[in-house]
PDB file of C-alpha atoms in Angstrom:
ATOM      1  CA  UNK A   1      72.557 108.108 122.716  1.00 82.00           C
ATOM      2  CA  UNK A   2      76.412 109.414 123.793  1.00 90.00           C
ATOM      3  CA  UNK A   3      79.473 110.479 122.150  1.00 90.00           C
ATOM      4  CA  UNK A   4      82.113 108.351 123.092  1.00 89.00           C
ATOM      5  CA  UNK A   5      84.702 110.150 120.786  1.00 89.00           C
ATOM      6  CA  UNK A   6      85.552 112.104 117.608  1.00 86.00           C
ATOM      7  CA  UNK A   7      86.907 109.978 114.869  1.00 83.00           C
ATOM      8  CA  UNK A   8      89.537 110.785 112.743  1.00 72.00           C
ATOM      9  CA  UNK A   9      90.677 110.214 109.245  1.00 61.00           C
ATOM     10  CA  UNK A  10      88.515 112.587 106.318  1.00 62.00           C
ATOM     11  CA  UNK A  11      87.395 116.065 107.295  1.00 65.00           C
ATOM     12  CA  UNK A  12      84.122 115.833 104.392  1.00 75.00           C
ATOM     13  CA  UNK A  13      81.968 115.074 107.829  1.00 83.00           C
ATOM     14  CA  UNK A  14      82.390 115.140 111.911  1.00 89.00           C
ATOM     15  CA  UNK A  15      82.425 111.554 112.827  1.00 90.00           C
ATOM     16  CA  UNK A  16      81.871 110.226 116.014  1.00 92.00           C
ATOM     17  CA  UNK A  17      81.561 106.940 117.714  1.00 90.00           C
ATOM     18  CA  UNK A  18      78.425 107.029 119.870  1.00 94.00           C
ATOM     19  CA  UNK A  19      76.912 104.490 122.410  1.00 92.00           C
ATOM     20  CA  UNK A  20      73.359 103.214 122.323  1.00 88.00           C
ATOM     21  CA  UNK A  21      73.101 101.094 125.646  1.00 88.00           C
ATOM     22  CA  UNK A  22      75.815  98.704 124.873  1.00 87.00           C
ATOM     23  CA  UNK A  23      75.768  99.226 121.105  1.00 92.00           C
ATOM     24  CA  UNK A  24      78.610 100.975 119.363  1.00 93.00           C
ATOM     25  CA  UNK A  25      77.445 103.244 116.297  1.00 95.00           C
ATOM     26  CA  UNK A  26      79.194 105.961 114.455  1.00 93.00           C
ATOM     27  CA  UNK A  27      77.044 109.423 113.383  1.00 94.00           C
ATOM     28  CA  UNK A  28      78.308 111.478 111.207  1.00 92.00           C
ATOM     29  CA  UNK A  29      77.040 115.114 110.741  1.00 93.00           C
ATOM     30  CA  UNK A  30      77.479 116.753 106.684  1.00 92.00           C
ATOM     31  CA  UNK A  31      77.551 120.231 105.871  1.00 92.00           C
ATOM     32  CA  UNK A  32      74.156 121.699 104.802  1.00 92.00           C
ATOM     33  CA  UNK A  33      73.457 120.687 100.993  1.00 92.00           C
ATOM     34  CA  UNK A  34      75.752 117.819 100.921  1.00 90.00           C
ATOM     35  CA  UNK A  35      73.777 114.967  99.639  1.00 89.00           C
ATOM     36  CA  UNK A  36      76.285 112.211 100.320  1.00 87.00           C
ATOM     37  CA  UNK A  37      73.999 110.639 103.290  1.00 90.00           C
ATOM     38  CA  UNK A  38      71.603 110.210 100.238  1.00 87.00           C
ATOM     39  CA  UNK A  39      73.664 108.492  98.116  1.00 86.00           C
ATOM     40  CA  UNK A  40      75.721 106.442 101.094  1.00 87.00           C
ATOM     41  CA  UNK A  41      72.498 105.360 101.986  1.00 87.00           C
ATOM     42  CA  UNK A  42      71.849 103.836  98.440  1.00 85.00           C
ATOM     43  CA  UNK A  43      75.085 102.474  98.469  1.00 90.00           C
ATOM     44  CA  UNK A  44      75.129 100.609 101.983  1.00 89.00           C
ATOM     45  CA  UNK A  45      71.978  98.382 101.109  1.00 83.00           C
ATOM     46  CA  UNK A  46      74.327  96.838  98.339  1.00 85.00           C
ATOM     47  CA  UNK A  47      77.046  95.975 100.310  1.00 87.00           C
ATOM     48  CA  UNK A  48      75.442  93.242 102.279  1.00 77.00           C
ATOM     49  CA  UNK A  49      77.937  90.490 100.894  1.00 79.00           C
ATOM     50  CA  UNK A  50      81.046  92.318 102.530  1.00 84.00           C
ATOM     51  CA  UNK A  51      79.292  91.400 105.935  1.00 80.00           C
ATOM     52  CA  UNK A  52      80.930  93.310 109.105  1.00 82.00           C
ATOM     53  CA  UNK A  53      84.126  94.675 107.281  1.00 89.00           C
ATOM     54  CA  UNK A  54      81.578  97.487 105.894  1.00 92.00           C
ATOM     55  CA  UNK A  55      78.949  99.559 107.904  1.00 92.00           C
ATOM     56  CA  UNK A  56      75.516  98.648 107.820  1.00 90.00           C
ATOM     57  CA  UNK A  57      72.734 101.448 107.777  1.00 90.00           C
ATOM     58  CA  UNK A  58      71.006 102.127 110.877  1.00 93.00           C
ATOM     59  CA  UNK A  59      69.093 105.465 110.322  1.00 93.00           C
ATOM     60  CA  UNK A  60      69.648 108.361 107.923  1.00 93.00           C
ATOM     61  CA  UNK A  61      68.746 112.427 107.664  1.00 93.00           C
ATOM     62  CA  UNK A  62      68.799 113.339 104.344  1.00 90.00           C
ATOM     63  CA  UNK A  63      67.496 116.877 104.497  1.00 91.00           C
ATOM     64  CA  UNK A  64      69.594 119.640 102.979  1.00 84.00           C
ATOM     65  CA  UNK A  65      69.743 121.894 106.307  1.00 91.00           C
ATOM     66  CA  UNK A  66      71.375 118.966 108.741  1.00 89.00           C
ATOM     67  CA  UNK A  67      72.161 115.558 106.952  1.00 94.00           C
ATOM     68  CA  UNK A  68      73.348 113.125 108.972  1.00 94.00           C
ATOM     69  CA  UNK A  69      73.807 109.556 109.014  1.00 94.00           C
ATOM     70  CA  UNK A  70      73.813 106.536 111.875  1.00 95.00           C
ATOM     71  CA  UNK A  71      75.784 103.424 111.137  1.00 93.00           C
ATOM     72  CA  UNK A  72      76.990 100.240 112.728  1.00 92.00           C
ATOM     73  CA  UNK A  73      80.289 100.546 114.158  1.00 92.00           C
ATOM     74  CA  UNK A  74      83.265  98.406 112.190  1.00 91.00           C
ATOM     75  CA  UNK A  75      85.428  97.664 114.925  1.00 89.00           C
ATOM     76  CA  UNK A  76      89.081  98.327 114.060  1.00 90.00           C
ATOM     77  CA  UNK A  77      91.854 101.203 114.317  1.00 91.00           C
ATOM     78  CA  UNK A  78      93.334 103.037 111.291  1.00 92.00           C
ATOM     79  CA  UNK A  79      96.728 100.959 109.968  1.00 96.00           C
ATOM     80  CA  UNK A  80      99.946 101.525 112.421  1.00 96.00           C
ATOM     81  CA  UNK A  81     102.357 103.722 111.040  1.00 95.00           C
ATOM     82  CA  UNK A  82     104.820 101.115 111.968  1.00 95.00           C
ATOM     83  CA  UNK A  83     102.980  98.566 109.608  1.00 97.00           C
ATOM     84  CA  UNK A  84     105.432  96.732 107.060  1.00 97.00           C
ATOM     85  CA  UNK A  85     104.088  98.806 103.844  1.00 97.00           C
ATOM     86  CA  UNK A  86     104.499  95.176 101.575  1.00 97.00           C
ATOM     87  CA  UNK A  87     101.224  93.560 104.391  1.00 98.00           C
ATOM     88  CA  UNK A  88      99.555  97.252 103.799  1.00 98.00           C
ATOM     89  CA  UNK A  89      99.511  97.322 100.407  1.00 98.00           C
ATOM     90  CA  UNK A  90      98.627  93.469  99.887  1.00 98.00           C
ATOM     91  CA  UNK A  91      96.070  93.991 102.458  1.00 98.00           C
ATOM     92  CA  UNK A  92      94.405  97.076 100.658  1.00 98.00           C
ATOM     93  CA  UNK A  93      94.676  94.743  97.080  1.00 98.00           C
ATOM     94  CA  UNK A  94      92.945  91.841  97.753  1.00 97.00           C
ATOM     95  CA  UNK A  95      90.370  93.890  99.667  1.00 97.00           C
ATOM     96  CA  UNK A  96      89.797  96.252  96.974  1.00 97.00           C
ATOM     97  CA  UNK A  97      89.145  93.466  94.659  1.00 97.00           C
ATOM     98  CA  UNK A  98      86.403  92.132  96.698  1.00 95.00           C
ATOM     99  CA  UNK A  99      85.019  95.325  96.456  1.00 96.00           C
ATOM    100  CA  UNK A 100      84.892  95.885  92.775  1.00 96.00           C
ATOM    101  CA  UNK A 101      83.221  92.318  92.781  1.00 95.00           C
ATOM    102  CA  UNK A 102      80.025  93.544  94.308  1.00 94.00           C
ATOM    103  CA  UNK A 103      76.578  94.696  92.047  1.00 92.00           C
ATOM    104  CA  UNK A 104      77.181  97.912  90.743  1.00 92.00           C
ATOM    105  CA  UNK A 105      73.830  98.288  89.001  1.00 89.00           C
ATOM    106  CA  UNK A 106      71.976 101.701  89.855  1.00 87.00           C
ATOM    107  CA  UNK A 107      74.712 103.099  91.447  1.00 91.00           C
ATOM    108  CA  UNK A 108      75.446 106.194  89.345  1.00 90.00           C
ATOM    109  CA  UNK A 109      77.737 106.876  86.685  1.00 92.00           C
ATOM    110  CA  UNK A 110      81.453 107.553  87.719  1.00 90.00           C
ATOM    111  CA  UNK A 111      82.767 108.028  84.199  1.00 91.00           C
ATOM    112  CA  UNK A 112      85.718 110.681  84.879  1.00 92.00           C
ATOM    113  CA  UNK A 113      86.470 113.673  82.855  1.00 92.00           C
ATOM    114  CA  UNK A 114      89.504 115.402  81.519  1.00 94.00           C
ATOM    115  CA  UNK A 115      91.010 117.810  84.699  1.00 93.00           C
ATOM    116  CA  UNK A 116      90.836 121.286  85.051  1.00 90.00           C
ATOM    117  CA  UNK A 117      93.901 121.629  85.877  1.00 90.00           C
ATOM    118  CA  UNK A 118      97.186 122.965  84.503  1.00 92.00           C
ATOM    119  CA  UNK A 119      99.822 121.400  86.018  1.00 96.00           C
ATOM    120  CA  UNK A 120     102.462 118.524  84.522  1.00 97.00           C
ATOM    121  CA  UNK A 121      99.965 115.655  85.180  1.00 98.00           C
ATOM    122  CA  UNK A 122      97.004 117.044  84.337  1.00 98.00           C
ATOM    123  CA  UNK A 123      98.433 118.348  80.372  1.00 97.00           C
ATOM    124  CA  UNK A 124      99.776 114.704  80.017  1.00 97.00           C
ATOM    125  CA  UNK A 125      96.792 113.217  81.018  1.00 97.00           C
ATOM    126  CA  UNK A 126      94.343 115.381  78.972  1.00 97.00           C
ATOM    127  CA  UNK A 127      97.043 114.880  75.773  1.00 96.00           C
ATOM    128  CA  UNK A 128      96.288 111.253  76.710  1.00 96.00           C
ATOM    129  CA  UNK A 129      92.914 111.148  77.326  1.00 96.00           C
ATOM    130  CA  UNK A 130      91.584 109.295  74.805  1.00 95.00           C
ATOM    131  CA  UNK A 131      93.975 105.971  75.654  1.00 95.00           C
ATOM    132  CA  UNK A 132      92.109 105.807  79.072  1.00 94.00           C
ATOM    133  CA  UNK A 133      90.234 102.402  79.372  1.00 91.00           C
ATOM    134  CA  UNK A 134      87.116 102.595  80.226  1.00 93.00           C
ATOM    135  CA  UNK A 135      85.439  99.952  78.640  1.00 90.00           C
ATOM    136  CA  UNK A 136      84.308  98.306  82.218  1.00 94.00           C
ATOM    137  CA  UNK A 137      82.708  99.772  84.321  1.00 96.00           C
ATOM    138  CA  UNK A 138      82.738  98.143  88.260  1.00 97.00           C
ATOM    139  CA  UNK A 139      81.428  99.041  91.916  1.00 96.00           C
ATOM    140  CA  UNK A 140      84.565 101.767  93.223  1.00 97.00           C
ATOM    141  CA  UNK A 141      84.621 102.939  96.026  1.00 97.00           C
ATOM    142  CA  UNK A 142      85.368 106.425  94.911  1.00 95.00           C
ATOM    143  CA  UNK A 143      88.059 107.587  97.982  1.00 96.00           C
ATOM    144  CA  UNK A 144      90.131 104.101  98.416  1.00 98.00           C
ATOM    145  CA  UNK A 145      92.777 105.202 100.467  1.00 98.00           C
ATOM    146  CA  UNK A 146      94.254 103.386 103.849  1.00 97.00           C
ATOM    147  CA  UNK A 147      92.554 106.377 106.182  1.00 94.00           C
ATOM    148  CA  UNK A 148      89.141 104.773 104.706  1.00 94.00           C
ATOM    149  CA  UNK A 149      90.130 101.416 106.093  1.00 96.00           C
ATOM    150  CA  UNK A 150      90.149  99.563 109.697  1.00 94.00           C
ATOM    151  CA  UNK A 151      92.865  97.530 111.102  1.00 96.00           C
ATOM    152  CA  UNK A 152      93.598  94.746 113.648  1.00 94.00           C
ATOM    153  CA  UNK A 153      96.930  94.528 113.778  1.00 93.00           C
ATOM    154  CA  UNK A 154      97.893  93.295 110.235  1.00 95.00           C
ATOM    155  CA  UNK A 155      94.667  92.420 109.292  1.00 95.00           C
ATOM    156  CA  UNK A 156      92.431  94.777 107.117  1.00 96.00           C
ATOM    157  CA  UNK A 157      89.062  94.145 108.693  1.00 94.00           C
ATOM    158  CA  UNK A 158      86.545  97.091 107.361  1.00 95.00           C
ATOM    159  CA  UNK A 159      86.275  99.815 104.818  1.00 96.00           C
ATOM    160  CA  UNK A 160      84.282 103.034 105.478  1.00 92.00           C
ATOM    161  CA  UNK A 161      82.614 106.020 104.308  1.00 89.00           C
ATOM    162  CA  UNK A 162      80.913 104.751 100.898  1.00 91.00           C
ATOM    163  CA  UNK A 163      79.542 108.201 100.029  1.00 86.00           C
ATOM    164  CA  UNK A 164      81.504 108.835  96.777  1.00 90.00           C
ATOM    165  CA  UNK A 165      80.877 104.665  95.029  1.00 94.00           C
ATOM    166  CA  UNK A 166      80.035 104.912  91.527  1.00 94.00           C
ATOM    167  CA  UNK A 167      79.999 102.528  88.807  1.00 96.00           C
ATOM    168  CA  UNK A 168      83.435 103.510  87.420  1.00 97.00           C
ATOM    169  CA  UNK A 169      86.359 102.049  85.863  1.00 97.00           C
ATOM    170  CA  UNK A 170      88.891 100.204  88.233  1.00 97.00           C
ATOM    171  CA  UNK A 171      91.824 102.537  87.272  1.00 97.00           C
ATOM    172  CA  UNK A 172      90.174 105.219  89.958  1.00 97.00           C
ATOM    173  CA  UNK A 173      90.431 103.365  92.700  1.00 98.00           C
ATOM    174  CA  UNK A 174      93.537 101.957  91.732  1.00 98.00           C
ATOM    175  CA  UNK A 175      95.413 105.262  91.196  1.00 98.00           C
ATOM    176  CA  UNK A 176      93.782 106.973  93.993  1.00 98.00           C
ATOM    177  CA  UNK A 177      95.234 104.440  96.704  1.00 98.00           C
ATOM    178  CA  UNK A 178      98.355 103.936  94.861  1.00 98.00           C
ATOM    179  CA  UNK A 179      99.313 107.686  95.384  1.00 98.00           C
ATOM    180  CA  UNK A 180      98.220 107.093  98.473  1.00 98.00           C
ATOM    181  CA  UNK A 181     100.664 104.375  99.347  1.00 98.00           C
ATOM    182  CA  UNK A 182     103.308 107.008  97.673  1.00 98.00           C
ATOM    183  CA  UNK A 183     102.980 109.706  99.937  1.00 98.00           C
ATOM    184  CA  UNK A 184     102.848 107.390 103.217  1.00 98.00           C
ATOM    185  CA  UNK A 185     105.901 105.419 102.380  1.00 95.00           C
ATOM    186  CA  UNK A 186     107.908 107.697  99.425  1.00 92.00           C
ATOM    187  CA  UNK A 187     108.156 106.043  96.268  1.00 81.00           C
ATOM    188  CA  UNK A 188     109.716 102.095  97.125  1.00 90.00           C
ATOM    189  CA  UNK A 189     107.510  99.620  96.553  1.00 96.00           C
ATOM    190  CA  UNK A 190     104.275  99.108  98.205  1.00 98.00           C
ATOM    191  CA  UNK A 191     102.196 101.149  95.009  1.00 98.00           C
ATOM    192  CA  UNK A 192     103.525  97.715  93.207  1.00 97.00           C
ATOM    193  CA  UNK A 193     102.876  95.393  95.498  1.00 98.00           C
ATOM    194  CA  UNK A 194      99.358  96.794  96.294  1.00 98.00           C
ATOM    195  CA  UNK A 195      98.610  96.310  92.078  1.00 98.00           C
ATOM    196  CA  UNK A 196     100.265  92.702  91.937  1.00 97.00           C
ATOM    197  CA  UNK A 197      97.817  91.767  94.891  1.00 98.00           C
ATOM    198  CA  UNK A 198      94.441  93.079  93.257  1.00 98.00           C
ATOM    199  CA  UNK A 199      95.357  91.778  90.219  1.00 97.00           C
ATOM    200  CA  UNK A 200      96.130  88.370  91.618  1.00 97.00           C
ATOM    201  CA  UNK A 201      93.006  88.411  93.714  1.00 98.00           C
ATOM    202  CA  UNK A 202      90.565  90.236  90.930  1.00 97.00           C
ATOM    203  CA  UNK A 203      91.848  87.858  87.996  1.00 96.00           C
ATOM    204  CA  UNK A 204      92.356  90.631  85.751  1.00 94.00           C
ATOM    205  CA  UNK A 205      95.522  92.568  84.223  1.00 90.00           C
ATOM    206  CA  UNK A 206      95.043  96.756  84.110  1.00 91.00           C
ATOM    207  CA  UNK A 207      95.787  97.899  80.929  1.00 86.00           C
ATOM    208  CA  UNK A 208      98.102 101.125  81.378  1.00 92.00           C
ATOM    209  CA  UNK A 209      97.935 101.796  84.641  1.00 97.00           C
ATOM    210  CA  UNK A 210     100.760 104.616  84.320  1.00 97.00           C
ATOM    211  CA  UNK A 211      97.473 106.593  82.878  1.00 97.00           C
ATOM    212  CA  UNK A 212      95.513 105.886  86.067  1.00 97.00           C
ATOM    213  CA  UNK A 213      98.281 107.178  88.144  1.00 98.00           C
ATOM    214  CA  UNK A 214      98.972 110.276  86.064  1.00 98.00           C
ATOM    215  CA  UNK A 215      95.354 110.994  86.178  1.00 97.00           C
ATOM    216  CA  UNK A 216      95.289 110.606  90.127  1.00 98.00           C
ATOM    217  CA  UNK A 217      97.961 112.847  90.001  1.00 98.00           C
ATOM    218  CA  UNK A 218      96.229 115.601  88.124  1.00 97.00           C
ATOM    219  CA  UNK A 219      93.664 115.579  90.854  1.00 97.00           C
ATOM    220  CA  UNK A 220      96.414 115.994  93.580  1.00 98.00           C
ATOM    221  CA  UNK A 221      99.194 118.242  92.104  1.00 97.00           C
ATOM    222  CA  UNK A 222      97.448 121.428  92.986  1.00 96.00           C
ATOM    223  CA  UNK A 223      95.576 120.794  96.530  1.00 96.00           C
ATOM    224  CA  UNK A 224      97.567 118.126  97.994  1.00 98.00           C
ATOM    225  CA  UNK A 225      99.035 120.077 101.015  1.00 98.00           C
ATOM    226  CA  UNK A 226      95.244 120.380 101.693  1.00 96.00           C
ATOM    227  CA  UNK A 227      95.171 116.758 102.553  1.00 97.00           C
ATOM    228  CA  UNK A 228      97.537 116.997 105.905  1.00 97.00           C
ATOM    229  CA  UNK A 229      94.601 116.832 108.543  1.00 93.00           C
ATOM    230  CA  UNK A 230      93.360 113.639 107.057  1.00 93.00           C
ATOM    231  CA  UNK A 231      96.492 112.045 107.353  1.00 95.00           C
ATOM    232  CA  UNK A 232      96.828 113.694 111.156  1.00 93.00           C
ATOM    233  CA  UNK A 233      93.819 111.752 111.974  1.00 89.00           C
ATOM    234  CA  UNK A 234      95.235 108.366 111.026  1.00 91.00           C
ATOM    235  CA  UNK A 235      97.894 108.362 113.396  1.00 92.00           C
ATOM    236  CA  UNK A 236     100.493 110.115 110.477  1.00 95.00           C
ATOM    237  CA  UNK A 237     101.616 113.903 112.130  1.00 96.00           C
ATOM    238  CA  UNK A 238     104.259 113.593 110.234  1.00 97.00           C
ATOM    239  CA  UNK A 239     103.067 113.686 106.810  1.00 98.00           C
ATOM    240  CA  UNK A 240     102.893 117.415 106.451  1.00 98.00           C
ATOM    241  CA  UNK A 241     102.134 119.551 103.596  1.00 98.00           C
ATOM    242  CA  UNK A 242     105.538 119.955 102.830  1.00 98.00           C
ATOM    243  CA  UNK A 243     106.046 116.100 103.123  1.00 98.00           C
ATOM    244  CA  UNK A 244     102.963 115.350 101.116  1.00 98.00           C
ATOM    245  CA  UNK A 245     104.285 117.996  98.329  1.00 98.00           C
ATOM    246  CA  UNK A 246     107.676 116.617  98.126  1.00 98.00           C
ATOM    247  CA  UNK A 247     106.360 112.995  98.071  1.00 98.00           C
ATOM    248  CA  UNK A 248     103.626 113.876  95.573  1.00 98.00           C
ATOM    249  CA  UNK A 249     106.290 115.690  93.447  1.00 98.00           C
ATOM    250  CA  UNK A 250     108.545 112.682  93.426  1.00 97.00           C
ATOM    251  CA  UNK A 251     105.782 110.325  92.817  1.00 98.00           C
ATOM    252  CA  UNK A 252     104.924 112.245  89.767  1.00 98.00           C
ATOM    253  CA  UNK A 253     108.267 112.875  88.545  1.00 97.00           C
ATOM    254  CA  UNK A 254     108.488 109.235  88.205  1.00 96.00           C
ATOM    255  CA  UNK A 255     105.181 108.401  86.287  1.00 97.00           C
ATOM    256  CA  UNK A 256     105.723 111.517  83.623  1.00 97.00           C
ATOM    257  CA  UNK A 257     109.386 109.803  83.251  1.00 93.00           C
ATOM    258  CA  UNK A 258     107.404 106.940  81.926  1.00 83.00           C
TER     259      UNK A 258
END
């Protein structure tokens, strides 16, 4: 087996495209003590109905000293920076609706806790915590953003990095992706196009979406600058820490004004 190239995206693991004869695979190596491989091995077994749009497990080492996983290669590339934001948003919304339809039995609970931060979003969502709708738990990806998707031109062909999947409210994934779209394109219409596409495909209407958006904002408001390497890894070096901060603050201000 030989390394073909290092793959970009999230910085949680070292990720490589590798070749075993004529077969293309993905090898991911996690820090010692990380349980992501153990979690992802369980999750991938539940995604057969999504077919080739999700990685298939080939081998896994769940040892604490050297956790690593080998999966099938999902062909495609990160979304083109020049892709129409409305096309990007609609494809993401329809795809997430399919993810949420999967069987969540046996997954760990991902019901959220109030945020620990002290920023404006954290203060507001803690004040409104009892208003969040947690009555329905579905199969959630846990880190559904554009950098965990692969594309063939204008068509989303795959979703990767499933180690954070849980049984959790729909709003967790929805708000995380809406925030990503605001970081990618500024406030604009993309977050609402995404939500409309999701609602149409899933046949549901999310209650109090603004509160879930504030929950995502609380998770990001103290650390968004740290995400610049993630965006650089998916061909968005223009999204510097400074620009991410400015766009997140604008999005969160919009949410807080209600």
